Amino acid sequence: MKNKLEQIKNQAFTDLHDLMNKKTSLNLEENLRTLRIKYLGRKGELSQILRNLKDLSVTEKKELGALANSIKKDLEAVFKEKEDEILGGNSKDYDLSLPGKEIKTGHLHPLTLIQRDLEDIFKSLGFSILEGPELESDYYNFEALNISKHHPARDMQDTFYVNWEKNKKDEKLVMRTHTSPVQVRAMQTYGAPLKAIVPGKVFRNEAIDASHEHTFYQLEGLMIDKDISITNMIALMKELLKGIFKKEVPVRIRPGFFPFVEPGIELDISCQLCGGEGCSVCKQSGWLELFPAGMVHPKVLEAGGIDSKKYSGFAFGLGLTRLVMMKYHINDIRLFNSGDLRFLEQF
Ligand code: DAH
């Protein structure tokens, strides 16, 4: 009986060895299972011996029982090992100390980060956040803003005109050149008093270089109420700059012309790239135009359905892209739309 047991063990190892050496066998997994049943299955020889142990004497039972069980254990271990080898689940191949695969989760674009900061500042001041269409009518983009058909101001804002056959009103459509058209849309929808900002994408037909892009971002601001004056506007802008740059930023105010405001101003900030020394971004002047603004023109108030005798207000068009360039010291506007991860991953 002892010999029989040794024989079963040796045969099992030989069969297993032969099978594993024929690794090309298509049915390796199945053959291994058959072999396992042959040696370890309920009807296998080993099980039969174990079952018949009860008929033996106590000493034989002890000796052979121990041997049979240890052979069974050995065989079970070696079959398990081979199964793991075939199925690739061998715990030996599994190294818990290896670092895991890095999961890349995107993150917010620098423009979005600043836009959200600004939205928070304005929300805390009681402003609403509005949107308007990027494909805009010629009327809202120009005429409602007191820029008539042949006004030279149109030349400064060349854009992409869109022929849209389904446009029943036969209105000319343009990719909006600024966020200002939403001023009139907002007045028409909400009336006065009104405090709102409009962050958004705008388009220009530009020769592209380090400081000009065909697509960039602005943030329009509008405040209309009784007795609003230009000093309210300047105070708000300074507050805003403090919120963004977390310090006092030197500013200067110059007169500026925009058909939709009267008077109009340009608020420049000291160039944060060169500290006001002069560089290519500020065209060696040390100053950067950031906030064009002004008191809303009575014609624009009227186009928005607001009585210009009762109400006044101010508006500004913050260059959001430019502000982000200043804040993060970015010297090429083309990086924003480039999708270049070397750039984007820095934020
Ligand atoms: N929309 C103008 C532009 O893109 C900027 C602007 C100027 C907006 C004066 C305003 C404003 O609201 O009052 O060039």
Tab-separated table of C-alpha atoms and ligand atoms in Angstrom:
chain	number	residue	atom	x	y	z
A	1	MET	CA	0.000	0.000	0.000
A	2	LYS	CA	2.840	2.328	0.864
A	3	ASN	CA	4.438	1.612	-2.493
A	4	LYS	CA	1.138	2.140	-4.198
A	5	LEU	CA	0.887	5.571	-2.644
A	6	GLU	CA	4.440	6.534	-3.677
A	7	GLN	CA	3.680	5.274	-7.154
A	8	ILE	CA	0.550	7.420	-7.433
A	9	LYS	CA	2.518	10.422	-6.296
A	10	ASN	CA	5.357	9.846	-8.755
A	11	GLN	CA	2.987	9.181	-11.613
A	12	ALA	CA	1.056	12.321	-10.838
A	13	PHE	CA	4.230	14.403	-10.876
A	14	THR	CA	5.409	12.796	-14.139
A	15	ASP	CA	2.046	13.372	-15.848
A	16	LEU	CA	1.986	16.928	-14.660
A	17	HIS	CA	5.529	17.553	-15.797
A	18	ASP	CA	4.775	16.144	-19.259
A	19	LEU	CA	1.654	18.202	-19.591
A	20	MET	CA	3.331	21.430	-18.589
A	21	ASN	CA	6.153	20.826	-21.032
A	22	LYS	CA	3.649	20.705	-23.858
A	23	LYS	CA	2.653	24.260	-23.171
A	24	THR	CA	1.557	24.823	-26.729
A	25	SER	CA	-1.333	22.504	-26.119
A	26	LEU	CA	-4.531	24.412	-26.804
A	27	ASN	CA	-6.416	22.571	-24.120
A	28	LEU	CA	-3.840	22.955	-21.408
A	29	GLU	CA	-6.367	24.220	-18.926
A	30	GLU	CA	-8.803	21.427	-19.623
A	31	ASN	CA	-6.108	18.747	-19.617
A	32	LEU	CA	-4.885	20.007	-16.278
A	33	ARG	CA	-8.403	19.766	-14.908
A	34	THR	CA	-8.729	16.164	-16.174
A	35	LEU	CA	-5.440	15.283	-14.565
A	36	ARG	CA	-6.521	16.828	-11.312
A	37	ILE	CA	-9.732	14.795	-11.314
A	38	LYS	CA	-7.708	11.669	-12.071
A	39	TYR	CA	-5.471	12.144	-9.043
A	40	LEU	CA	-7.495	14.183	-6.615
A	41	GLY	CA	-11.103	13.640	-7.702
A	42	ARG	CA	-13.616	11.754	-5.565
A	43	LYS	CA	-13.226	8.672	-7.709
A	44	GLY	CA	-9.461	8.989	-7.999
A	45	GLU	CA	-7.111	6.310	-6.667
A	46	LEU	CA	-5.934	8.412	-3.783
A	47	SER	CA	-9.453	9.057	-2.545
A	48	GLN	CA	-10.218	5.416	-2.810
A	49	ILE	CA	-7.221	4.521	-0.650
A	50	LEU	CA	-8.181	7.143	1.886
A	51	ARG	CA	-11.729	5.788	1.929
A	52	ASN	CA	-10.491	2.219	2.523
A	53	LEU	CA	-8.234	3.184	5.422
A	54	LYS	CA	-11.073	2.395	7.805
A	55	ASP	CA	-10.654	-1.336	7.102
A	56	LEU	CA	-7.003	-1.332	8.211
A	57	SER	CA	-5.481	-1.897	11.605
A	58	VAL	CA	-4.930	1.057	13.868
A	59	THR	CA	-1.150	1.238	13.288
A	60	GLU	CA	-1.526	0.899	9.498
A	61	LYS	CA	-4.285	3.451	9.561
A	62	LYS	CA	-2.001	5.876	11.368
A	63	GLU	CA	1.013	5.373	9.144
A	64	LEU	CA	-0.729	5.157	5.776
A	65	GLY	CA	-3.288	7.782	6.661
A	66	ALA	CA	-0.564	10.298	7.411
A	67	LEU	CA	1.312	9.440	4.211
A	68	ALA	CA	-1.800	9.545	2.010
A	69	ASN	CA	-2.840	12.878	3.460
A	70	SER	CA	0.557	14.424	2.985
A	71	ILE	CA	0.652	13.205	-0.645
A	72	LYS	CA	-2.805	14.661	-1.154
A	73	LYS	CA	-1.634	17.976	0.249
A	74	ASP	CA	1.489	17.985	-1.956
A	75	LEU	CA	-0.546	17.210	-5.031
A	76	GLU	CA	-3.116	19.863	-4.238
A	77	ALA	CA	-0.363	22.434	-3.830
A	78	VAL	CA	1.374	21.535	-7.065
A	79	PHE	CA	-1.894	21.493	-9.038
A	80	LYS	CA	-2.783	24.901	-7.630
A	81	GLU	CA	0.619	26.213	-8.611
A	82	LYS	CA	0.232	24.951	-12.185
A	83	GLU	CA	-3.297	26.303	-12.464
A	84	ASP	CA	-2.118	29.726	-11.360
A	85	GLU	CA	0.701	29.550	-13.862
A	86	ILE	CA	-1.726	28.879	-16.698
A	87	LEU	CA	-4.392	31.342	-15.660
A	88	GLY	CA	-1.907	34.044	-14.755
A	89	GLY	CA	-3.319	34.422	-11.279
A	90	ASN	CA	-0.265	33.294	-9.416
A	91	SER	CA	0.039	35.268	-6.268
A	92	LYS	CA	3.789	35.146	-6.762
A	93	ASP	CA	3.368	37.448	-9.790
A	94	TYR	CA	1.552	39.949	-7.684
A	95	ASP	CA	3.863	42.445	-6.086
A	96	LEU	CA	1.974	44.591	-3.631
A	97	SER	CA	4.920	46.902	-3.191
A	98	LEU	CA	4.806	48.062	-6.834
A	99	PRO	CA	3.524	51.624	-7.250
A	100	GLY	CA	0.031	51.816	-8.754
A	101	LYS	CA	-0.849	53.225	-12.151
A	102	GLU	CA	-1.267	56.977	-11.987
A	103	ILE	CA	-4.833	58.019	-12.725
A	104	LYS	CA	-4.845	61.281	-14.614
A	105	THR	CA	-7.701	63.499	-13.564
A	106	GLY	CA	-7.867	66.737	-15.532
A	107	HIS	CA	-7.953	70.084	-13.835
A	108	LEU	CA	-9.290	73.544	-14.455
A	109	HIS	CA	-7.857	75.759	-17.183
A	110	PRO	CA	-6.156	78.935	-15.876
A	111	LEU	CA	-8.867	81.028	-17.535
A	112	THR	CA	-11.567	79.113	-15.697
A	113	LEU	CA	-9.707	79.508	-12.406
A	114	ILE	CA	-9.592	83.292	-12.716
A	115	GLN	CA	-13.117	83.474	-14.083
A	116	ARG	CA	-14.367	81.628	-11.001
A	117	ASP	CA	-12.374	83.908	-8.680
A	118	LEU	CA	-13.926	86.939	-10.323
A	119	GLU	CA	-17.387	85.448	-10.191
A	120	ASP	CA	-16.954	84.935	-6.452
A	121	ILE	CA	-15.860	88.527	-5.933
A	122	PHE	CA	-18.792	89.893	-7.940
A	123	LYS	CA	-21.298	87.543	-6.346
A	124	SER	CA	-20.199	88.827	-2.939
A	125	LEU	CA	-20.971	92.348	-4.204
A	126	GLY	CA	-24.477	91.329	-5.245
A	127	PHE	CA	-23.897	90.958	-8.999
A	128	SER	CA	-25.665	88.302	-11.087
A	129	ILE	CA	-23.741	86.203	-13.590
A	130	LEU	CA	-25.255	86.199	-17.058
A	131	GLU	CA	-24.555	84.592	-20.425
A	132	GLY	CA	-25.335	85.533	-23.993
A	133	PRO	CA	-25.042	83.904	-27.420
A	134	GLU	CA	-21.608	83.594	-29.029
A	135	LEU	CA	-23.215	83.713	-32.455
A	136	GLU	CA	-24.814	87.115	-32.173
A	137	SER	CA	-26.935	89.309	-34.387
A	138	ASP	CA	-25.326	92.282	-36.054
A	139	TYR	CA	-27.938	94.356	-34.242
A	140	TYR	CA	-26.934	93.426	-30.689
A	141	ASN	CA	-23.221	93.246	-31.428
A	142	PHE	CA	-23.080	96.683	-33.050
A	143	GLU	CA	-26.214	98.698	-33.643
A	144	ALA	CA	-27.838	98.443	-30.228
A	145	LEU	CA	-24.472	99.578	-28.868
A	146	ASN	CA	-24.612	102.763	-30.893
A	147	ILE	CA	-22.210	101.482	-33.551
A	148	SER	CA	-24.072	102.162	-36.779
A	149	LYS	CA	-23.459	100.340	-40.070
A	150	HIS	CA	-20.691	102.518	-41.385
A	151	HIS	CA	-19.191	103.617	-38.100
A	152	PRO	CA	-15.381	103.372	-38.134
A	153	ALA	CA	-15.526	101.608	-34.730
A	154	ARG	CA	-16.532	98.496	-36.673
A	155	ASP	CA	-13.100	98.410	-38.261
A	156	MET	CA	-11.481	97.855	-34.878
A	157	GLN	CA	-13.559	94.771	-34.339
A	158	ASP	CA	-13.388	92.783	-37.548
A	159	THR	CA	-14.939	89.404	-36.993
A	160	PHE	CA	-16.355	86.305	-38.683
A	161	TYR	CA	-19.656	86.910	-40.440
A	162	VAL	CA	-21.880	83.886	-40.685
A	163	ASN	CA	-24.302	83.132	-43.491
A	164	TRP	CA	-27.057	81.131	-41.971
A	165	GLU	CA	-29.732	80.150	-44.453
A	166	LYS	CA	-32.376	79.418	-41.844
A	167	ASN	CA	-32.000	82.894	-40.453
A	168	LYS	CA	-35.514	83.980	-41.463
A	169	LYS	CA	-35.209	87.553	-40.328
A	170	ASP	CA	-32.466	87.936	-42.883
A	171	GLU	CA	-30.347	89.337	-40.099
A	172	LYS	CA	-26.611	89.334	-40.428
A	173	LEU	CA	-25.017	87.064	-37.838
A	174	VAL	CA	-21.565	87.551	-36.426
A	175	MET	CA	-19.350	85.720	-33.987
A	176	ARG	CA	-19.626	88.293	-31.190
A	177	THR	CA	-16.608	90.557	-31.005
A	178	HIS	CA	-17.184	91.421	-27.365
A	179	THR	CA	-19.404	90.603	-24.417
A	180	SER	CA	-21.025	94.059	-24.546
A	181	PRO	CA	-24.111	92.907	-26.555
A	182	VAL	CA	-25.284	91.126	-23.405
A	183	GLN	CA	-25.645	94.571	-21.784
A	184	VAL	CA	-28.659	95.323	-23.960
A	185	ARG	CA	-30.039	91.789	-23.734
A	186	ALA	CA	-29.813	91.966	-19.926
A	187	MET	CA	-31.524	95.371	-19.762
A	188	GLN	CA	-34.331	94.076	-21.957
A	189	THR	CA	-34.795	91.013	-19.799
A	190	TYR	CA	-34.306	92.397	-16.288
A	191	GLY	CA	-34.795	96.173	-16.561
A	192	ALA	CA	-33.351	98.541	-13.923
A	193	PRO	CA	-31.823	98.484	-11.358
A	194	LEU	CA	-29.347	95.925	-12.595
A	195	LYS	CA	-25.982	94.576	-11.443
A	196	ALA	CA	-24.516	91.850	-13.603
A	197	ILE	CA	-21.345	90.433	-15.071
A	198	VAL	CA	-21.006	88.439	-18.271
A	199	PRO	CA	-17.912	86.281	-18.616
A	200	GLY	CA	-17.499	84.741	-22.053
A	201	LYS	CA	-15.723	83.885	-25.253
A	202	VAL	CA	-15.325	86.496	-27.980
A	203	PHE	CA	-13.920	86.418	-31.494
A	204	ARG	CA	-11.927	88.686	-33.780
A	205	ASN	CA	-10.490	88.306	-37.237
A	206	GLU	CA	-6.913	88.936	-36.101
A	207	ALA	CA	-3.440	88.402	-37.418
A	208	ILE	CA	-2.307	86.037	-34.674
A	209	ASP	CA	0.834	86.721	-32.676
A	210	ALA	CA	2.023	86.553	-29.057
A	211	SER	CA	-0.609	89.064	-27.940
A	212	HIS	CA	-3.448	88.580	-30.484
A	213	GLU	CA	-5.775	85.613	-30.854
A	214	HIS	CA	-8.938	84.994	-32.876
A	215	THR	CA	-10.657	83.634	-29.745
A	216	PHE	CA	-10.235	85.051	-26.281
A	217	TYR	CA	-12.211	85.849	-23.127
A	218	GLN	CA	-13.736	88.977	-21.718
A	219	LEU	CA	-15.788	89.771	-18.683
A	220	GLU	CA	-18.380	92.461	-19.115
A	221	GLY	CA	-19.697	94.315	-16.101
A	222	LEU	CA	-22.796	96.437	-15.851
A	223	MET	CA	-24.348	98.383	-13.044
A	224	ILE	CA	-27.467	100.480	-13.529
A	225	ASP	CA	-29.330	102.329	-10.858
A	226	LYS	CA	-30.348	105.814	-9.816
A	227	ASP	CA	-27.445	108.237	-9.167
A	228	ILE	CA	-24.608	106.047	-10.342
A	229	SER	CA	-21.449	107.991	-11.120
A	230	ILE	CA	-18.004	107.332	-12.505
A	231	THR	CA	-16.478	107.330	-9.001
A	232	ASN	CA	-18.573	104.269	-8.130
A	233	MET	CA	-17.027	102.579	-11.131
A	234	ILE	CA	-13.431	103.444	-10.263
A	235	ALA	CA	-13.914	102.308	-6.666
A	236	LEU	CA	-15.298	98.978	-7.850
A	237	MET	CA	-12.437	98.404	-10.254
A	238	LYS	CA	-9.797	99.081	-7.625
A	239	GLU	CA	-11.538	96.724	-5.236
A	240	LEU	CA	-11.587	94.106	-7.914
A	241	LEU	CA	-7.892	94.426	-8.704
A	242	LYS	CA	-7.077	94.058	-5.035
A	243	GLY	CA	-9.152	90.875	-4.955
A	244	ILE	CA	-7.336	89.455	-7.957
A	245	PHE	CA	-3.730	90.409	-7.312
A	246	LYS	CA	-4.016	90.302	-3.517
A	247	LYS	CA	-2.195	93.640	-3.335
A	248	GLU	CA	-2.607	97.256	-4.441
A	249	VAL	CA	-1.848	97.501	-8.155
A	250	PRO	CA	-0.915	100.945	-9.528
A	251	VAL	CA	-3.511	102.138	-12.049
A	252	ARG	CA	-3.911	105.092	-14.356
A	253	ILE	CA	-7.021	106.395	-16.029
A	254	ARG	CA	-7.129	107.893	-19.514
A	255	PRO	CA	-10.022	109.032	-21.652
A	256	GLY	CA	-11.099	106.360	-24.138
A	257	PHE	CA	-13.618	106.283	-26.934
A	258	PHE	CA	-16.294	103.628	-27.261
A	259	PRO	CA	-19.576	104.502	-28.969
A	260	PHE	CA	-21.633	102.796	-26.262
A	261	VAL	CA	-20.332	104.873	-23.340
A	262	GLU	CA	-20.154	108.572	-22.608
A	263	PRO	CA	-17.715	109.480	-21.159
A	264	GLY	CA	-15.429	106.539	-21.844
A	265	ILE	CA	-12.220	105.707	-20.044
A	266	GLU	CA	-9.343	103.289	-20.218
A	267	LEU	CA	-8.045	102.018	-16.914
A	268	ASP	CA	-4.502	100.719	-17.262
A	269	ILE	CA	-2.652	98.684	-14.685
A	270	SER	CA	1.060	98.725	-14.179
A	271	CYS	CA	2.508	95.819	-16.190
A	272	GLN	CA	2.930	92.926	-13.775
A	273	LEU	CA	5.312	91.101	-16.109
A	274	CYS	CA	8.065	93.691	-16.029
A	275	GLY	CA	6.986	95.580	-12.900
A	276	GLY	CA	6.361	98.699	-14.968
A	277	GLU	CA	9.869	98.787	-16.449
A	278	GLY	CA	8.714	98.159	-20.030
A	279	CYS	CA	8.682	94.844	-21.927
A	280	SER	CA	7.388	93.372	-25.191
A	281	VAL	CA	3.991	92.586	-23.672
A	282	CYS	CA	3.337	96.171	-22.556
A	283	LYS	CA	5.006	97.505	-25.695
A	284	GLN	CA	7.742	99.039	-23.538
A	285	SER	CA	5.256	101.414	-21.905
A	286	GLY	CA	5.101	99.811	-18.452
A	287	TRP	CA	1.279	99.974	-18.609
A	288	LEU	CA	-1.356	97.577	-19.835
A	289	GLU	CA	-4.877	98.398	-20.916
A	290	LEU	CA	-7.081	96.200	-18.815
A	291	PHE	CA	-10.411	97.873	-18.175
A	292	PRO	CA	-12.018	99.870	-20.905
A	293	ALA	CA	-15.117	101.330	-19.344
A	294	GLY	CA	-17.496	104.233	-19.166
A	295	MET	CA	-20.926	105.563	-18.313
A	296	VAL	CA	-23.551	103.738	-20.363
A	297	HIS	CA	-24.634	105.878	-23.317
A	298	PRO	CA	-28.276	107.057	-23.104
A	299	LYS	CA	-28.942	105.488	-26.524
A	300	VAL	CA	-27.847	102.095	-25.196
A	301	LEU	CA	-30.081	102.464	-22.142
A	302	GLU	CA	-32.977	103.299	-24.437
A	303	ALA	CA	-32.194	100.296	-26.685
A	304	GLY	CA	-32.439	98.204	-23.518
A	305	GLY	CA	-35.821	99.752	-22.695
A	306	ILE	CA	-34.529	101.778	-19.721
A	307	ASP	CA	-35.453	105.401	-19.131
A	308	SER	CA	-32.160	107.283	-19.424
A	309	LYS	CA	-33.602	110.283	-17.596
A	310	LYS	CA	-34.261	108.220	-14.497
A	311	TYR	CA	-31.357	105.800	-14.531
A	312	SER	CA	-27.659	105.908	-15.227
A	313	GLY	CA	-24.984	103.285	-15.027
A	314	PHE	CA	-21.501	102.198	-15.860
A	315	ALA	CA	-20.118	99.322	-17.879
A	316	PHE	CA	-16.709	97.821	-18.363
A	317	GLY	CA	-15.191	95.132	-20.540
A	318	LEU	CA	-12.435	93.400	-18.656
A	319	GLY	CA	-9.896	91.561	-20.812
A	320	LEU	CA	-10.056	88.257	-18.980
A	321	THR	CA	-7.387	86.568	-21.078
A	322	ARG	CA	-5.072	89.501	-20.606
A	323	LEU	CA	-5.679	89.515	-16.882
A	324	VAL	CA	-4.744	85.832	-16.645
A	325	MET	CA	-1.566	86.562	-18.612
A	326	MET	CA	-0.706	89.245	-16.097
A	327	LYS	CA	-1.511	87.211	-13.045
A	328	TYR	CA	0.458	84.126	-14.115
A	329	HIS	CA	3.155	85.934	-16.107
A	330	ILE	CA	2.236	84.256	-19.392
A	331	ASN	CA	3.884	85.979	-22.312
A	332	ASP	CA	2.219	84.248	-25.282
A	333	ILE	CA	-1.566	84.298	-25.715
A	334	ARG	CA	-1.400	81.381	-28.157
A	335	LEU	CA	-0.649	78.996	-25.295
A	336	PHE	CA	-4.238	79.202	-24.018
A	337	ASN	CA	-5.816	77.373	-26.930
A	338	SER	CA	-2.797	75.229	-27.730
A	339	GLY	CA	-3.824	72.212	-25.649
A	340	ASP	CA	-0.142	71.893	-24.764
A	341	LEU	CA	0.045	69.886	-21.540
A	342	ARG	CA	3.459	71.288	-20.657
A	343	PHE	CA	1.676	74.628	-20.325
A	344	LEU	CA	-1.616	73.454	-18.844
A	345	GLU	CA	-0.102	71.245	-16.176
A	346	GLN	CA	1.517	74.228	-14.519
A	347	PHE	CA	-1.777	75.428	-13.052
B	1	DAH	N1	-16.502	95.926	-25.717
B	1	DAH	C1	-15.279	96.687	-25.784
B	1	DAH	C2	-14.235	95.926	-26.581
B	1	DAH	O1	-14.273	94.742	-26.626
B	1	DAH	C3	-14.737	96.930	-24.403
B	1	DAH	C4	-15.598	97.838	-23.576
B	1	DAH	C5	-15.311	99.183	-23.531
B	1	DAH	C6	-16.636	97.336	-22.826
B	1	DAH	C7	-16.027	100.045	-22.764
B	1	DAH	C8	-17.404	98.217	-22.051
B	1	DAH	C9	-17.070	99.570	-22.029
B	1	DAH	O2	-18.433	97.790	-21.309
B	1	DAH	O3	-17.812	100.395	-21.243
B	1	DAH	O4	-13.367	96.519	-27.114
